[in-house]
Coordinates of C-alpha atoms and ligand atoms in Angstrom, one line a residue:
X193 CA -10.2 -11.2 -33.9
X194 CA -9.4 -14.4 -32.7
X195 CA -5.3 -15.7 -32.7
X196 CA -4.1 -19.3 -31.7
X197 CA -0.4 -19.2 -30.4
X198 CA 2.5 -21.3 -32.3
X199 CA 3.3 -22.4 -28.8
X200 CA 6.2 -24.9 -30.4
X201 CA 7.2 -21.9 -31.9
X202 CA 11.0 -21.0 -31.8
X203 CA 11.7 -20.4 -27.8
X204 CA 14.7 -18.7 -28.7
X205 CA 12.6 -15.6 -30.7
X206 CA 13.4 -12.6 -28.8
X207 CA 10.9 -11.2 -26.6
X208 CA 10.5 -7.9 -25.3
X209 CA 12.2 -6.1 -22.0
X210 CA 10.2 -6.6 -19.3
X211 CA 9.7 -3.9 -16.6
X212 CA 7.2 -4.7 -13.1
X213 CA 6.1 -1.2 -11.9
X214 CA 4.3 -1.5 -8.9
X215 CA 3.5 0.9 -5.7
X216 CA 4.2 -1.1 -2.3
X217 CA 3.5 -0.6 1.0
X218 CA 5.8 -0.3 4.0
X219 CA 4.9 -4.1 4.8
X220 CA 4.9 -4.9 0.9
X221 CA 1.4 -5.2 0.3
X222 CA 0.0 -3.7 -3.2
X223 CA -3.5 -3.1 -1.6
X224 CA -5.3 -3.5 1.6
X225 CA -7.2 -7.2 2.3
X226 CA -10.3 -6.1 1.4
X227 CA -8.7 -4.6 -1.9
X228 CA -10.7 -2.0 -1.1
X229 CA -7.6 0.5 -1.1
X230 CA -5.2 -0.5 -4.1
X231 CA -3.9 3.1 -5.1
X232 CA -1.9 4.8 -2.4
X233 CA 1.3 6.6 -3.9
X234 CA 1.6 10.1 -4.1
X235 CA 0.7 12.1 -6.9
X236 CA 4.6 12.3 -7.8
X237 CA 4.5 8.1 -7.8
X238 CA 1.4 8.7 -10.4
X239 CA 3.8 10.7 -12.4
X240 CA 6.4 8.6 -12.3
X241 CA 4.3 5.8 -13.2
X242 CA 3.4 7.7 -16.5
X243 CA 6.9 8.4 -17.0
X244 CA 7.3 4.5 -17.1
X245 CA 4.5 4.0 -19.4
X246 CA 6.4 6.6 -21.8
X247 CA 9.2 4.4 -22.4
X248 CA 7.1 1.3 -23.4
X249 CA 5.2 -0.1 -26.0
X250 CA 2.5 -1.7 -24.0
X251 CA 1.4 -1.7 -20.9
X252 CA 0.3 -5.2 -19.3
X253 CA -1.7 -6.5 -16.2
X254 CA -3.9 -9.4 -14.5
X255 CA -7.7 -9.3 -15.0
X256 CA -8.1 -9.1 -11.1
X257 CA -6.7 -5.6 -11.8
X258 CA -8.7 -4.3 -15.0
X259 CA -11.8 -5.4 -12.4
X260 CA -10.8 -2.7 -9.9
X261 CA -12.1 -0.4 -12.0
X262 CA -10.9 2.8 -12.5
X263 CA -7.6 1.0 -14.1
X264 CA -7.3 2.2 -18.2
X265 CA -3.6 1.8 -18.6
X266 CA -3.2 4.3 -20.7
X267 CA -0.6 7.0 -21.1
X268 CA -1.8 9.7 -19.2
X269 CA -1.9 13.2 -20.1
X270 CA -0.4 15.6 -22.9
X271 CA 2.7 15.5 -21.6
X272 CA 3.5 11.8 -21.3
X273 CA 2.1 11.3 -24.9
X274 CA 4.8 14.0 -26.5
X275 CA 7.3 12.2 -24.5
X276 CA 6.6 9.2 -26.5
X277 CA 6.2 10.2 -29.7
X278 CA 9.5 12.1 -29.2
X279 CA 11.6 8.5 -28.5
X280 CA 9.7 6.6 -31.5
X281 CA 6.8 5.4 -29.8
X282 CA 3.1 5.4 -30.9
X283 CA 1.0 8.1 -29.1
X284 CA -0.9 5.7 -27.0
X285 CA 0.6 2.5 -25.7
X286 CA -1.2 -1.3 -26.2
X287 CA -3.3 -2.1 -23.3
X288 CA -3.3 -5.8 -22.4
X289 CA -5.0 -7.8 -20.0
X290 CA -3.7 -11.8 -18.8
X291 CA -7.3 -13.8 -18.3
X292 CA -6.7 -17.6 -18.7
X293 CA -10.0 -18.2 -17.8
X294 CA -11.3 -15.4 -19.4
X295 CA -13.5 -13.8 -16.4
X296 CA -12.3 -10.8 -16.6
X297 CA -15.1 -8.0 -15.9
X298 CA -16.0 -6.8 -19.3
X299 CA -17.7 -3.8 -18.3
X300 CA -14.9 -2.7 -16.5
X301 CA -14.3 1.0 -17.4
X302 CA -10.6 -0.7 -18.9
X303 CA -13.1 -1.4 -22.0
X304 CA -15.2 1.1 -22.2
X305 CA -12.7 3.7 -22.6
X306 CA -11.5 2.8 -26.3
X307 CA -8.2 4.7 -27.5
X308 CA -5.6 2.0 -28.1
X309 CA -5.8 -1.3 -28.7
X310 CA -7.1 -3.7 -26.2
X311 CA -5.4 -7.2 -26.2
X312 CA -6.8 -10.2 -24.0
X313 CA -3.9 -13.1 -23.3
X314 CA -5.7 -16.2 -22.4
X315 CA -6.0 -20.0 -23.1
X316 CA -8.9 -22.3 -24.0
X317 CA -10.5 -22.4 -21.6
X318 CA -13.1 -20.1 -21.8
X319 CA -16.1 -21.4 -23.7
X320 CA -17.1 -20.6 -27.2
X321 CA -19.6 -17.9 -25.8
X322 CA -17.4 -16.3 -23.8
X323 CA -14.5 -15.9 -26.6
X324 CA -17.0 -14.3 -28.7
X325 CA -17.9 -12.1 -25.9
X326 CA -14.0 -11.4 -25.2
X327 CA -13.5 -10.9 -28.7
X328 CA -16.4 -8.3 -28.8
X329 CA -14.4 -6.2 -25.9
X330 CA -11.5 -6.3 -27.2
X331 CA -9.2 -5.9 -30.6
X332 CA -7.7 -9.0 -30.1
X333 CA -8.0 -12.3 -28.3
X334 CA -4.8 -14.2 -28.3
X335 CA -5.0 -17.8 -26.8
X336 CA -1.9 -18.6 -25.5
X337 CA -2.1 -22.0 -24.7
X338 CA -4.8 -24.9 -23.3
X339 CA -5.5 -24.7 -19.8
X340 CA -1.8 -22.4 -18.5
X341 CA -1.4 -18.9 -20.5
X342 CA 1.9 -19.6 -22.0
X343 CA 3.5 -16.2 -20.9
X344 CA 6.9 -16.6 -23.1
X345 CA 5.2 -17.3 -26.1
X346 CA 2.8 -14.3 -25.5
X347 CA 5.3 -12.5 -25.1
X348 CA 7.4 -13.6 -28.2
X349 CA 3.9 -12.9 -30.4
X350 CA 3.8 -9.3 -29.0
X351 CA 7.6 -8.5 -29.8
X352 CA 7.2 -9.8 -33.5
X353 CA 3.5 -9.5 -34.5
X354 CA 3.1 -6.1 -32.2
X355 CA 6.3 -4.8 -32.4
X356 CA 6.7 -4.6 -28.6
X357 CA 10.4 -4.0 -27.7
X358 CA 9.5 -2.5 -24.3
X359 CA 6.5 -3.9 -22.0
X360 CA 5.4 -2.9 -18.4
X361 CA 3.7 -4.7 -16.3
X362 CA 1.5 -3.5 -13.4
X363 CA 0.5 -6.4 -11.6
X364 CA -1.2 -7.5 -9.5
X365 CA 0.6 -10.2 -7.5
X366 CA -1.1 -13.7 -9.4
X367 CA 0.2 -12.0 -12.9
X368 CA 3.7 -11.0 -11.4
X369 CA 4.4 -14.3 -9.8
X370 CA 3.8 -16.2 -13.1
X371 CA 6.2 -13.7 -14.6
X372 CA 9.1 -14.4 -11.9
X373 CA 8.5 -18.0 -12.0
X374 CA 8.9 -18.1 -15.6
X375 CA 12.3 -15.8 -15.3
X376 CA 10.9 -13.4 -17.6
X377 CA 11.2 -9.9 -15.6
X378 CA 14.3 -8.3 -16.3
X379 CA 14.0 -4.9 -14.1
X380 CA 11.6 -4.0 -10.9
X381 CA 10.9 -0.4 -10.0
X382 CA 8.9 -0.5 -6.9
X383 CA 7.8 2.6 -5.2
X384 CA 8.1 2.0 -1.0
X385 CA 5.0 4.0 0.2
X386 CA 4.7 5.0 4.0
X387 CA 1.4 2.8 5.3
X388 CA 1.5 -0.7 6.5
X389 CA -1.7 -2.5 5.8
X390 CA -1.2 -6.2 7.1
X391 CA -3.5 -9.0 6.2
X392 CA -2.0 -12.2 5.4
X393 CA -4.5 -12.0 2.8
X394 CA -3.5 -8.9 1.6
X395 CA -2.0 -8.9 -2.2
X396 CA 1.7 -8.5 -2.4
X397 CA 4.4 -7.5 -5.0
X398 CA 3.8 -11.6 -6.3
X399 CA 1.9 -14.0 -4.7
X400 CA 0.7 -17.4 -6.3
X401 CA 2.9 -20.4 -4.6
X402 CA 6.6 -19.2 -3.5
X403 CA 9.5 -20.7 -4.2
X404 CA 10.6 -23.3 -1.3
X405 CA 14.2 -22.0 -1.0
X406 CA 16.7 -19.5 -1.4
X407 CA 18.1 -20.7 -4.1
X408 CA 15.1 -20.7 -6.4
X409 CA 14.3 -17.4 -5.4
X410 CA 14.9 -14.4 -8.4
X411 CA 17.3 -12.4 -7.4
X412 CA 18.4 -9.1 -8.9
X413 CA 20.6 -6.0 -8.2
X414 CA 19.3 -3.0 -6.2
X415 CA 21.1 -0.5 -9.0
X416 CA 19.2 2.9 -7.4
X417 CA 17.2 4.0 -4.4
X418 CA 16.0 8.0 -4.2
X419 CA 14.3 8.8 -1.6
X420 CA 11.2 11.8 -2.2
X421 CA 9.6 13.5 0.7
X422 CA 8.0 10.1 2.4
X423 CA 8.3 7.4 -0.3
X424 CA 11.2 5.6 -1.8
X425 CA 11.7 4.9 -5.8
X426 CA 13.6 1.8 -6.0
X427 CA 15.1 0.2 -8.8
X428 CA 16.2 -3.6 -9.1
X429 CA 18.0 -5.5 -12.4
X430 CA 18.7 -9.0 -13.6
X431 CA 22.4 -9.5 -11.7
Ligands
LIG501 N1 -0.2 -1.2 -5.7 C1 0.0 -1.4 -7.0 O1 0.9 -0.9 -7.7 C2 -1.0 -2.3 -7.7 C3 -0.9 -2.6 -9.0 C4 -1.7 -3.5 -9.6 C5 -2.7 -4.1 -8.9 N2 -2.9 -3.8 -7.6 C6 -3.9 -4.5 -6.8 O2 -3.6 -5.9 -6.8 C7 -4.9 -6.6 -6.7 C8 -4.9 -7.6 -7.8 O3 -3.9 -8.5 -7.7 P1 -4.2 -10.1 -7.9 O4 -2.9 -10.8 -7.7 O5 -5.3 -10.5 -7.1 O6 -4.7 -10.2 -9.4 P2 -4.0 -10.0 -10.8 O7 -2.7 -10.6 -10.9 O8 -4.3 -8.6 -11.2 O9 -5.0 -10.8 -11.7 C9 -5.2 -12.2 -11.5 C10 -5.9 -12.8 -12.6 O10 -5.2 -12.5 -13.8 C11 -5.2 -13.7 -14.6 N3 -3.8 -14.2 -14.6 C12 -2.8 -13.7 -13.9 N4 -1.7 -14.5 -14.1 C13 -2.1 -15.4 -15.0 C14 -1.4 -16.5 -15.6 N5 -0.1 -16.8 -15.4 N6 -2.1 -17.3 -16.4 C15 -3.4 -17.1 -16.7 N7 -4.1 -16.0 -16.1 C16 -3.4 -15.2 -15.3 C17 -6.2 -14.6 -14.0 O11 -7.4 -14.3 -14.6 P3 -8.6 -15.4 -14.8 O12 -9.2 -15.6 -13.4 O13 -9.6 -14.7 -15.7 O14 -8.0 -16.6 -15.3 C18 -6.1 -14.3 -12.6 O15 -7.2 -14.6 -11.8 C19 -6.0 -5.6 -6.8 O16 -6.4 -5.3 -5.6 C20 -5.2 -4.4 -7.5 O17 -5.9 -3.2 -7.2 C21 -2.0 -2.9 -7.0

């Protein structure tokens, strides 16, 4: 299915609580240059990521992600799926992948592996063609506005057509910077893992064009910081 945003829809429509979970190197980076090494936390930060996942309705990231490949978004084992239908929450979380241009890799295992539904956020710019072929992969395509995705209104249609109360988003840094620029990330847990990659062209925790000065940078309140065996869990809110 095929949806067309009310993007002059009411702005002040409440949209869901947005979380960025993302693993970071020493030197901030989210994966090496070559992207070849993008997973790096421990298997107690994969927990912990699950155990973040548990608490949401959906689970969001950037198509340069789902193309990775062995990224499913999903809830994770057993465990992590009692956990959620113990608070109130569907078994399975919504997946969702931002594409504004809609090349995201469609035969990306994120597809192939079909046990919640698969939403695509993008905007008109992909051809007739390819929306069909989006819509084929997925359960729904939600064009969000006509060349920029619209991120506010997407996320206002999730909270009242998709009940989402409670979204996560795991990158990467194109997908998180349009979320900071458009002031829409309430909390940041970011797990501080011992490697430093460099690269200037190395992904980091948001990339995409900067702010120019201090005072247009986000800022938010360290509110916890644990330290296990060689990585820290850190946890930032909206001051
Ligand atoms: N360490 C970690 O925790 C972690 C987590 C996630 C990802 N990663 C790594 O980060 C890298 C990917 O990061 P990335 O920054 O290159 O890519 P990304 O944010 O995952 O994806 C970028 C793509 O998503 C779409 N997109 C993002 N924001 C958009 C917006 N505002 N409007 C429209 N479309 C938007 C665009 O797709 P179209 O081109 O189709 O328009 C864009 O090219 C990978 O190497 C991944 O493995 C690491």
């Amino acid at each position: 299915m095929i949806v067309r945003l009310d993007l002059s829809g009411n702005t002040t429509t409440p949209r869901p609580f947005v979380l960025v979970a993302m693993a970071l190197s020493a030197d901030g980076k989210i994966a090496t240059s070559n992207r070849v090494v993008h997973t790096f936390g421990s298997p107690r930060d994969l927990a912990h990521l699950y155990a973040l996942r548990a608490t949401a309705d959906a689970v969001l990231c950037g198509a340069r992600t789902v193309d990775t490949g062995d990224v499913h978004l999903g809830p994770g084992p057993a465990c992590y799926r009692r956990q959620r239908l113990a608070h109130g929450l569907a078994e399975c979380n919504l997946r969702i992948v931002a594409s504004g241009s809609g090349s995201v890799r469609l035969d990306a295992p994120f597809f192939t592996r079909r046990f919640s539904p698969i939403l695509i956020l993008t905007t008109e710019r992909p051809g007739r063609r390819r929306l069909i072929e989006l819509e084929r992969a997925a359960d729904v395509v939600a064009l969000c506005g006509r060349t920029k995705l619209d991120l506010a209104a997407a996320l206002r249609w999730l909270q009242t057509d998709w009940h989402v109360n409670r979204l996560v988003c795991e990158g990467g840094g194109q997908l998180n910077a349009a979320l900071f620029a458009a002031n829409l990330v309430d909390e940041i847990q970011l797990t501080l893992c011992p490697f430093v990659f460099g690269g200037r062209h190395a992904p980091t925790l948001a990339d995409g064009l900067g702010v120019p000065r201090l005072a247009q940078a986000r800022s938010f309140q360290l509110r916890a910081i644990r330290r296990v065996r060689n990585e820290a869990y850190c946890v930032y809110t909206r001051p």
